[in-house]
Structure formats: C-alpha cells, structure tokens
CSV table of C-alpha atoms and ligand atoms in Angstrom, one decimal:
chain,number,residue,atom,x,y,z
A,30,LYS,CA,24.1,89.5,171.2
A,31,LYS,CA,26.8,92.1,172.0
A,32,TYR,CA,30.1,91.6,173.8
A,33,VAL,CA,32.1,93.5,176.3
A,34,VAL,CA,35.8,93.0,175.0
A,35,ALA,CA,39.0,93.7,177.0
A,36,ILE,CA,42.4,94.3,175.3
A,37,LEU,CA,45.2,93.3,177.7
A,38,GLY,CA,48.4,95.1,176.5
A,39,ALA,CA,46.5,97.9,174.6
A,40,THR,CA,49.4,100.3,174.7
A,41,GLY,CA,51.8,97.9,173.1
A,42,ALA,CA,52.9,97.3,169.5
A,43,VAL,CA,50.5,94.4,169.0
A,44,GLY,CA,47.9,96.1,171.2
A,45,SER,CA,47.4,99.2,169.0
A,46,ARG,CA,46.8,96.9,166.1
A,47,LEU,CA,44.3,94.7,168.3
A,48,ILE,CA,42.3,98.0,168.8
A,49,SER,CA,42.1,98.8,165.1
A,50,GLU,CA,41.4,95.3,164.0
A,51,LEU,CA,38.6,95.1,166.5
A,52,GLU,CA,37.2,98.4,165.1
A,53,GLN,CA,37.2,96.9,161.7
A,54,SER,CA,35.8,93.4,162.6
A,55,SER,CA,32.3,92.1,162.5
A,56,ILE,CA,32.2,91.5,166.2
A,57,PRO,CA,29.3,93.2,167.8
A,58,VAL,CA,30.9,95.2,170.6
A,59,LYS,CA,28.8,96.5,173.5
A,60,ASP,CA,31.8,98.0,175.4
A,61,VAL,CA,35.6,97.9,175.4
A,62,LYS,CA,38.3,97.9,178.3
A,63,PHE,CA,41.8,98.8,177.5
A,64,LEU,CA,44.2,97.2,180.1
A,65,ALA,CA,48.0,97.7,180.5
A,66,SER,CA,50.5,98.0,183.2
A,67,LYS,CA,50.3,100.5,186.1
A,68,ARG,CA,52.6,102.8,184.1
A,69,SER,CA,49.9,103.4,181.5
A,70,ALA,CA,46.8,103.7,183.8
A,71,GLY,CA,45.0,106.9,183.0
A,72,LYS,CA,46.3,107.2,179.5
A,73,LYS,CA,43.7,108.1,176.8
A,74,LEU,CA,43.2,105.9,173.7
A,75,LYS,CA,40.5,105.8,171.0
A,76,PHE,CA,38.0,103.1,170.1
A,77,ASN,CA,36.1,104.3,166.9
A,78,ASP,CA,35.3,107.9,168.2
A,79,GLN,CA,34.9,107.0,171.8
A,80,GLU,CA,37.7,108.0,174.1
A,81,VAL,CA,38.8,105.0,176.4
A,82,ILE,CA,40.9,105.5,179.6
A,83,VAL,CA,43.6,102.8,180.1
A,84,GLU,CA,43.3,100.7,183.3
A,85,GLU,CA,45.8,98.9,185.3
A,86,ALA,CA,45.2,95.1,184.6
A,87,THR,CA,44.1,93.3,187.8
A,88,PRO,CA,42.1,90.1,188.3
A,89,GLU,CA,39.1,92.3,188.9
A,90,SER,CA,39.4,94.1,185.6
A,91,PHE,CA,37.7,91.0,184.1
A,92,GLU,CA,34.4,91.2,185.9
A,93,ASN,CA,31.6,91.4,183.3
A,94,VAL,CA,34.1,90.9,180.5
A,95,ASP,CA,32.9,88.4,177.7
A,96,LEU,CA,36.1,88.2,175.6
A,97,VAL,CA,39.7,89.1,176.3
A,98,LEU,CA,42.3,89.8,173.5
A,99,SER,CA,45.6,89.6,175.2
A,100,SER,CA,49.2,90.5,174.2
A,101,ALA,CA,51.1,91.7,177.3
A,102,GLY,CA,53.8,89.1,177.5
A,103,GLY,CA,53.8,85.5,178.7
A,104,THR,CA,54.2,86.2,182.4
A,105,VAL,CA,51.1,88.6,182.5
A,106,SER,CA,49.0,86.0,180.6
A,107,LYS,CA,50.0,83.3,183.0
A,108,GLN,CA,48.9,85.5,185.9
A,109,LEU,CA,45.8,87.0,184.6
A,110,LEU,CA,44.1,84.9,182.0
A,111,PRO,CA,43.1,82.1,184.5
A,112,GLU,CA,41.7,85.0,186.6
A,113,ALA,CA,39.6,86.2,183.5
A,114,VAL,CA,38.4,82.6,182.7
A,115,LYS,CA,37.3,82.3,186.3
A,116,ARG,CA,35.2,85.3,185.8
A,117,GLY,CA,33.5,83.8,182.7
A,118,ALA,CA,35.6,85.6,180.0
A,119,VAL,CA,37.0,83.7,176.9
A,120,CYS,CA,40.6,84.6,176.2
A,121,VAL,CA,42.4,84.7,172.8
A,122,ASP,CA,46.1,84.9,173.9
A,123,ASN,CA,48.9,86.2,171.6
A,124,THR,CA,51.7,85.0,173.9
A,125,SER,CA,53.5,81.7,174.1
A,126,ALA,CA,52.1,81.1,177.7
A,127,PHE,CA,49.5,78.4,177.0
A,128,ARG,CA,50.3,77.4,173.4
A,129,MET,CA,51.5,73.9,174.1
A,130,ASP,CA,48.9,73.1,176.8
A,131,GLU,CA,46.8,70.2,175.6
A,132,ASN,CA,43.7,72.0,176.7
A,133,VAL,CA,44.3,75.0,174.6
A,134,PRO,CA,43.6,75.0,171.0
A,135,LEU,CA,46.4,76.6,168.8
A,136,ILE,CA,44.5,78.2,165.9
A,137,ILE,CA,45.0,79.8,162.5
A,138,PRO,CA,41.7,80.4,161.0
A,139,GLY,CA,41.6,79.0,157.6
A,140,VAL,CA,43.7,76.1,158.6
A,141,ASN,CA,42.3,74.5,161.9
A,142,GLU,CA,39.5,76.7,163.3
A,143,GLN,CA,37.3,73.6,163.6
A,144,GLN,CA,39.5,72.8,166.8
A,145,LEU,CA,37.9,75.9,168.4
A,146,ILE,CA,35.1,73.8,169.6
A,147,GLN,CA,37.4,72.1,172.1
A,148,HIS,CA,38.2,75.3,174.0
A,149,LYS,CA,38.0,75.5,177.8
A,150,GLY,CA,38.3,79.3,178.1
A,151,ILE,CA,41.7,80.0,176.6
A,152,ILE,CA,42.7,79.8,172.9
A,153,ALA,CA,46.2,80.5,171.8
A,154,ASN,CA,47.4,82.5,168.8
A,155,PRO,CA,50.6,80.8,167.3
A,156,ASN,CA,53.9,82.7,167.1
A,157,CYS,CA,53.9,85.1,164.2
A,158,SER,CA,56.7,83.4,162.3
A,159,THR,CA,54.8,80.0,162.6
A,160,ILE,CA,51.4,81.6,161.4
A,161,GLN,CA,52.7,82.9,158.1
A,162,MET,CA,54.8,79.8,157.3
A,163,VAL,CA,51.9,77.4,158.1
A,164,ALA,CA,49.4,79.5,156.4
A,165,ALA,CA,51.5,79.4,153.1
A,166,LEU,CA,52.2,75.7,153.3
A,167,PHE,CA,48.6,74.6,154.2
A,168,PRO,CA,47.2,74.4,150.7
A,169,ILE,CA,50.4,72.5,149.6
A,170,TYR,CA,50.1,70.1,152.5
A,171,GLN,CA,46.4,69.5,151.7
A,172,ARG,CA,47.0,68.6,148.1
A,173,TRP,CA,50.5,66.9,148.0
A,174,GLY,CA,51.4,66.1,151.7
A,175,LEU,CA,54.5,67.4,153.4
A,176,GLU,CA,57.5,65.3,154.5
A,177,GLN,CA,60.0,68.0,155.6
A,178,ILE,CA,60.2,71.7,156.3
A,179,ILE,CA,63.5,73.6,156.6
A,180,VAL,CA,62.9,77.2,157.3
A,181,SER,CA,65.3,80.3,157.6
A,182,THR,CA,63.7,83.4,159.0
A,183,TYR,CA,64.5,87.1,158.6
A,184,GLN,CA,62.4,88.6,161.5
A,185,ALA,CA,61.6,92.2,162.0
A,186,VAL,CA,62.5,94.1,165.1
A,187,SER,CA,58.8,94.9,166.0
A,188,GLY,CA,58.4,91.2,166.9
A,189,ALA,CA,60.5,91.9,170.0
A,190,GLY,CA,58.1,94.7,171.1
A,191,GLN,CA,58.1,98.4,171.0
A,192,SER,CA,61.0,99.0,173.3
A,193,ALA,CA,63.3,96.9,171.1
A,194,TRP,CA,62.0,98.7,168.1
A,195,ASN,CA,62.8,102.1,169.6
A,196,GLU,CA,66.3,100.9,170.6
A,197,MET,CA,66.9,99.9,166.9
A,198,LEU,CA,65.8,103.4,165.6
A,199,GLN,CA,68.0,105.0,168.3
A,200,GLN,CA,70.9,103.0,167.0
A,201,ALA,CA,70.3,104.0,163.4
A,202,GLN,CA,70.5,107.7,164.6
A,203,GLU,CA,73.6,106.9,166.6
A,204,ARG,CA,75.2,105.6,163.4
A,205,LEU,CA,74.3,108.7,161.5
A,206,ASP,CA,75.6,110.9,164.3
A,207,ASN,CA,79.0,108.8,164.2
A,208,GLU,CA,78.3,107.7,167.8
A,209,GLU,CA,78.8,104.2,169.4
A,210,LEU,CA,75.6,102.1,169.0
A,211,VAL,CA,74.0,101.4,172.4
A,212,ALA,CA,72.3,98.0,173.0
A,213,ASN,CA,70.4,97.3,176.2
A,214,ILE,CA,67.6,95.0,175.0
A,215,LEU,CA,68.2,93.1,171.8
A,216,PRO,CA,68.5,90.2,171.0
A,217,THR,CA,66.5,89.7,174.1
A,218,ALA,CA,66.0,91.3,177.5
A,219,ALA,CA,65.8,87.8,178.9
A,220,ASP,CA,69.5,87.1,178.1
A,221,LYS,CA,72.8,88.5,179.6
A,222,LYS,CA,74.5,90.1,176.6
A,223,HIS,CA,73.2,92.7,174.2
A,224,TYR,CA,74.3,93.6,170.7
A,225,PRO,CA,73.2,96.4,168.2
A,226,LEU,CA,70.7,95.4,165.6
A,227,ALA,CA,71.0,98.5,163.4
A,228,PHE,CA,73.3,97.6,160.3
A,229,ASN,CA,73.7,94.2,161.7
A,230,LEU,CA,72.0,90.6,161.9
A,231,LEU,CA,71.4,88.6,165.1
A,232,PRO,CA,71.1,85.0,164.9
A,233,GLN,CA,69.3,84.8,168.3
A,234,ILE,CA,65.6,85.3,168.7
A,235,ASP,CA,64.6,84.5,172.4
A,236,VAL,CA,66.9,82.5,174.8
A,237,PHE,CA,68.8,79.4,173.9
A,238,GLU,CA,67.7,75.7,174.7
A,239,ASP,CA,70.2,73.1,175.9
A,240,ASP,CA,70.2,71.6,172.3
A,241,GLY,CA,71.6,74.8,170.7
A,242,TYR,CA,68.3,75.8,169.2
A,243,THR,CA,66.7,79.2,170.2
A,244,HIS,CA,63.3,79.1,171.9
A,245,GLU,CA,61.9,80.9,168.7
A,246,GLU,CA,63.2,78.1,166.5
A,247,TRP,CA,61.7,75.6,169.1
A,248,LYS,CA,58.3,77.3,168.8
A,249,MET,CA,58.3,77.2,165.0
A,250,ILE,CA,59.0,73.4,165.0
A,251,HIS,CA,56.6,72.3,167.8
A,252,GLU,CA,53.8,74.9,167.1
A,253,THR,CA,53.7,73.7,163.4
A,254,LYS,CA,53.3,70.1,164.4
A,255,LYS,CA,50.6,70.9,166.8
A,256,ILE,CA,48.6,72.9,164.3
A,257,LEU,CA,48.9,70.4,161.6
A,258,PHE,CA,48.5,67.3,163.6
A,259,ASN,CA,46.7,68.4,166.7
A,260,ASP,CA,49.5,66.7,168.8
A,261,GLN,CA,48.7,63.4,167.3
A,262,ASP,CA,51.3,61.6,165.2
A,263,SER,CA,53.6,64.8,165.0
A,264,SER,CA,56.5,62.6,163.8
A,265,ARG,CA,54.8,62.5,160.4
A,266,ILE,CA,56.5,65.7,159.5
A,267,LYS,CA,60.1,66.8,160.0
A,268,VAL,CA,60.6,70.5,160.8
A,269,THR,CA,63.8,72.5,161.5
A,270,ALA,CA,64.4,76.2,161.8
A,271,THR,CA,67.0,79.0,161.9
A,272,CYS,CA,65.7,82.2,163.1
A,273,VAL,CA,67.6,85.6,162.5
A,274,ARG,CA,66.7,89.1,163.5
A,275,VAL,CA,67.1,91.7,160.9
A,276,PRO,CA,67.0,95.4,161.0
A,277,VAL,CA,63.6,95.7,159.5
A,278,GLU,CA,60.8,97.6,161.3
A,279,ILE,CA,57.7,95.4,160.3
A,280,GLY,CA,57.4,92.2,158.3
A,281,HIS,CA,59.0,89.0,158.8
A,282,GLY,CA,60.7,87.2,155.8
A,283,GLU,CA,61.0,83.4,155.5
A,284,ALA,CA,63.0,81.2,153.1
A,285,VAL,CA,61.0,78.0,153.2
A,286,TYR,CA,62.4,74.8,151.8
A,287,PHE,CA,60.0,71.8,151.8
A,288,THR,CA,59.7,68.3,150.5
A,289,VAL,CA,56.3,66.9,149.5
A,290,GLU,CA,55.0,63.3,149.7
A,291,ASP,CA,53.4,63.3,146.3
A,292,LYS,CA,56.4,63.6,143.9
A,293,SER,CA,54.1,64.7,141.0
A,294,ALA,CA,54.0,68.3,142.3
A,295,VAL,CA,55.4,71.0,140.1
A,296,ALA,CA,56.1,74.6,140.9
A,297,SER,CA,53.4,76.0,138.5
A,298,GLU,CA,50.7,74.0,140.2
A,299,ILE,CA,52.0,75.1,143.7
A,300,GLN,CA,51.8,78.8,142.6
A,301,LEU,CA,48.2,78.2,141.3
A,302,GLU,CA,47.2,76.6,144.7
A,303,ILE,CA,48.6,79.7,146.5
A,304,GLU,CA,46.9,82.0,144.2
A,305,GLN,CA,43.6,80.3,144.9
A,306,THR,CA,43.8,80.3,148.6
A,307,PRO,CA,42.1,83.2,150.5
A,308,GLY,CA,44.5,85.2,152.5
A,309,LEU,CA,47.5,84.2,150.4
A,310,VAL,CA,48.8,86.6,147.6
A,311,LEU,CA,51.1,85.3,145.0
A,312,GLN,CA,53.8,87.8,144.1
A,313,ASP,CA,56.0,85.7,141.8
A,314,LYS,CA,57.2,87.1,138.5
A,315,PRO,CA,60.9,87.0,138.4
A,316,GLN,CA,61.2,88.4,135.0
A,317,GLU,CA,59.5,91.5,136.3
A,318,GLN,CA,61.3,91.5,139.5
A,319,ILE,CA,58.1,90.8,141.4
A,320,TYR,CA,58.6,89.1,144.8
A,321,PRO,CA,57.4,89.8,148.4
A,322,GLN,CA,59.0,92.4,150.5
A,323,PRO,CA,58.5,93.6,154.2
A,324,LEU,CA,57.9,97.2,153.0
A,325,LEU,CA,55.2,96.0,150.7
A,326,ALA,CA,53.7,93.6,153.2
A,327,SER,CA,53.6,96.2,156.0
A,328,GLY,CA,50.0,97.2,157.1
A,329,LYS,CA,48.4,94.3,155.2
A,330,ARG,CA,46.5,91.3,156.5
A,331,ASP,CA,47.6,88.9,153.8
A,332,THR,CA,50.6,86.5,153.6
A,333,PHE,CA,52.6,87.2,150.5
A,334,VAL,CA,54.4,84.3,148.6
A,335,GLY,CA,56.9,84.3,145.8
A,336,ARG,CA,60.2,82.7,144.5
A,337,VAL,CA,58.4,79.5,144.2
A,338,ARG,CA,60.7,77.1,142.5
A,339,ALA,CA,61.9,73.4,142.4
A,340,ASP,CA,65.1,72.2,143.7
A,341,ASN,CA,66.5,71.0,140.5
A,342,GLU,CA,68.7,68.5,142.3
A,343,ASN,CA,66.1,66.9,144.5
A,344,PRO,CA,62.7,65.6,143.2
A,345,GLY,CA,59.7,66.7,145.2
A,346,ALA,CA,61.7,69.5,147.0
A,347,PHE,CA,60.9,73.3,146.7
A,348,HIS,CA,61.8,76.7,147.7
A,349,MET,CA,59.5,79.6,148.5
A,350,TRP,CA,59.8,83.2,150.0
A,351,VAL,CA,57.0,84.1,152.5
A,352,VAL,CA,56.6,87.6,153.9
A,353,ALA,CA,53.8,89.0,156.3
A,354,ASP,CA,53.3,91.8,158.7
A,355,ASN,CA,54.1,90.2,161.9
A,356,LEU,CA,52.0,92.5,164.0
A,357,LEU,CA,48.9,92.0,161.8
A,358,ARG,CA,49.0,88.7,160.1
A,359,GLY,CA,51.2,87.1,162.7
A,360,ALA,CA,49.4,88.6,165.7
A,361,ALA,CA,46.4,91.2,165.8
A,362,SER,CA,44.5,90.1,162.7
A,363,ASN,CA,44.9,86.3,163.5
A,364,THR,CA,43.6,87.0,167.0
A,365,VAL,CA,40.7,89.1,165.9
A,366,ASP,CA,39.9,86.4,163.2
A,367,ILE,CA,39.8,83.8,166.0
A,368,ALA,CA,37.5,86.0,167.9
A,369,GLU,CA,35.3,86.3,164.9
A,370,CYS,CA,35.2,82.5,164.4
A,371,LEU,CA,34.2,82.2,168.1
A,372,VAL,CA,31.3,84.7,167.8
A,373,LYS,CA,30.1,83.1,164.5
A,374,ARG,CA,30.1,79.7,166.2
A,375,ASP,CA,28.6,81.0,169.3
A,376,LEU,CA,31.6,79.8,171.4
A,377,VAL,CA,32.1,83.0,173.5
A,378,ARG,CA,31.4,81.2,176.7
A,379,VAL,CA,33.5,79.2,179.2
A,380,PRO,CA,32.2,75.6,179.3
B,410,A2P,P1,52.6,99.4,179.3
B,410,A2P,O1,52.6,100.1,178.1
B,410,A2P,O2,51.9,99.9,180.4
B,410,A2P,O3,54.0,98.9,179.7
B,410,A2P,P2,55.0,95.5,173.7
B,410,A2P,O4,54.9,94.1,173.3
B,410,A2P,O5,55.0,96.4,172.5
B,410,A2P,O6,56.4,95.7,174.4
B,410,A2P,O7,53.9,95.9,174.6
B,410,A2P,C1,53.6,95.2,175.8
B,410,A2P,C2,52.3,95.4,176.3
B,410,A2P,O8,52.1,94.8,177.6
B,410,A2P,C3,52.0,97.0,176.7
B,410,A2P,O9,50.7,97.2,176.5
B,410,A2P,C4,52.4,97.0,178.2
B,410,A2P,O10,51.8,98.0,178.9
B,410,A2P,C5,51.7,95.6,178.7
B,410,A2P,N1,52.2,95.2,180.0
B,410,A2P,C6,53.5,95.1,180.3
B,410,A2P,N2,53.6,94.6,181.6
B,410,A2P,C7,52.3,94.5,182.1
B,410,A2P,C8,51.7,94.2,183.4
B,410,A2P,N3,52.5,93.7,184.3
B,410,A2P,N4,50.4,94.2,183.4
B,410,A2P,C9,49.6,94.5,182.3
B,410,A2P,N5,50.1,94.8,181.1
B,410,A2P,C10,51.4,94.9,181.0
B,411,11C,C1,59.6,87.8,167.4
B,411,11C,N1,58.2,85.8,166.9
B,411,11C,O1,59.5,88.1,166.3
B,411,11C,C2,58.6,86.7,168.0
B,411,11C,C3,57.5,87.5,168.7
B,411,11C,O2,55.8,83.9,170.9
B,411,11C,O3,54.4,85.4,170.5
B,411,11C,C4,56.4,86.7,169.1
B,411,11C,C5,56.7,85.9,170.3
B,411,11C,C6,55.6,85.0,170.6
B,411,11C,O4,60.5,88.2,168.3
C-alpha cells in the first residue's frame, strides 16, 4: 500500500525537515501535498526530484489524504486537524494543541509506541525539550526506576520558529555594526515585552502560568508524566524544570539531575545502558574533553549524552548533560518515526 502524505507548515523550520525526513523514510509515498499559509501559496519546493507547489491549507486540502504531518502552530492544528480526521486522514501533530487530550497518544518511538494502537485519528509529538530528556532517561527508568527529575534547559532559538531565528541573526549583525539590538518577537510573540537574545539569555520560553512557571516548563513536567505513565499514577515521579533560551541556532542542551529508586545504580552502569540504547550516543570522556555540544548535534537524529556523574553528597542522585537537534530529534525525525510505526502496524486509518 502507498500513501498520500500532506505536510502542514511545509515552509517552516520544522516543515523543511519533515520534507527531508519523509524523503529518507521507509514510508511508501504515492503523492505529497505541501500546505502552508496563504502567503506561501504558489511557492515551489522539492520532494525528491519532483517539484511541488505549496497550497494554502483549507479543510478541503485534506480530501483523499491518508497521512498528515503537521507543524504550523497550535491554532492551525486546532482548526484544521479535526477537519483532516473527518476526511479520513491520520494526523501526527508537532504542536501542543492536542498533547494532553486523553484521546490522543503522546508518542516517542522507542519509549511508548505501543500506545499508538489507541489512536483515534490524531497522534501528538511531544515538545522537543521533553523528547530528548525522556529518551535519555528511559533506559535508566527501566532498569533502576526514577523518583525525581530536576532539569535546566539551554534551548536554541530555532525552537521559537524561523522568524525568531532570523531576528536573533539580525541582532548579531546589529551588534557587529554597533547598532541598537532590535527585538519584536523573542522571548515570545505571545507576550507583551520583547528582549534581544543575541549575546543574552532569556529565562522565559512561552508565556507564564499563574504559579510562576512558564508554559514550556509546564509542558516538560506534564508531558513527561503522560509519556511514562500514560496519565495513570503520575504522582509516582516528581518533575520540575527551568527553561532558558540561549543564543544557539540549533540544538537544545539540558542539565538533567535525577534520583533513582534502586540506590545500587552507579554512573558507569548508567553510561553503559545509554551506550547500548539505540538512538542514544554516549559522548562522555572528560579526560579527553569529550561531551555533547549543540554544534556537534545539529543535523543529527540521535540524542547525545555526557557528563554522567553521581552527586557525591546524595546517594542515588546523578547529573547528565543531554543535547539533541530540536528540529530533527525533537520534532521532524520523531514525527516521521511515529508515521513509520503507524505504517508498520497498519494503523494509518481513522477508527
Ligand atoms: P508560511 O510560511 O506560509 O507562513 P515556523 O515554525 O518556522 O515559524 O513555521 C510555521 C509554519 O506554519 C510555516 O510553514 C507557516 O507557513 C505555517 N503557517 C502559519 N500560519 C498558517 C496558517 N494560518 N495556515 C497554514 N499554515 C500556516
Ligand atoms: C521551543 N520547545 O524551543 C519549544 C518549541 O510545544 O512544540 C516547541 C513548542 C512545542 O521554543
């Protein structure tokens, strides 16, 4: 069987990678449709050697489509994905629109793809910072159990979309030209004030909740619990986060501090588990200054782990440093991996 695949948000930072990941996937593609806003209608993009003309996304765009890979923002997903499902298309969504919906599986292949069987038309891709953290912790969780996770993130600007990325590059040029740095988007277009990111750090990703956490921090906490416990017994693990935007183009870094249930765990065994897990790459030779870095992870599908070490003051507690390409591992690759799992399990149909 071959599939008609639509990419919603094909012109975006994640969209361009959805196209290349689909090209390299095992999914048998009959035809593709590239959808974006009205602004991009008529633009020409490539799929393999074929020229594809971008169309404005409307509910009718999804007639005769089997599979939708979507990354055009939460508002667009909320409007259009139910229309796609109505027309029989199965949607893998990169946005936060449906992640916490109890009818929507939140999937990281290699961690919980068995939950795909429950899908009702929409499957959610977790937030990029959640994916790389849970991917790195999962083998540790399976072998020793997890009590608590305390994470501090160092997130690249590309996570905020192409326009925020352009804004930071422009600010870097402004600095070189000794001009004032202009900020109209970051930390987020959804809030009132804007600050330069170039040569700066912004401890705000997304908007603030009433309890003083940002929505990005909220996502890391609640998505992690949903993925590991499928919404049942989520109090079994304590998760807390501080998310910071850093002037890096691609590749989120995360300092992950965690405590395990089984206190017999040692750092060398944790390193071994990581080394043996497909999709994880151990880069951990302090004496040779080998550790994960965004510039090294950019363009790769793997999750890179290093600086694994025990907290010498607290038995059963460890640190590690996790880096992944947020646009690939945290978005496009995970989405296409989900789609491949759906194809392999013959689940590309709306029940
Ligand atoms: P467009 O390029 O036409 O604006 P990014 O995350 O890099 O900012 O990309 C966002 C993606 O979502 C782009 O492909 C963008 O298309 C698309 N998009 C934005 N608004 C809409 C909309 N109303 N309908 C469909 N696609 C949209
Ligand atoms: C960022 N993690 O780096 C965000 C981007 O929920 O899919 C992804 C937002 C999301 O800004």
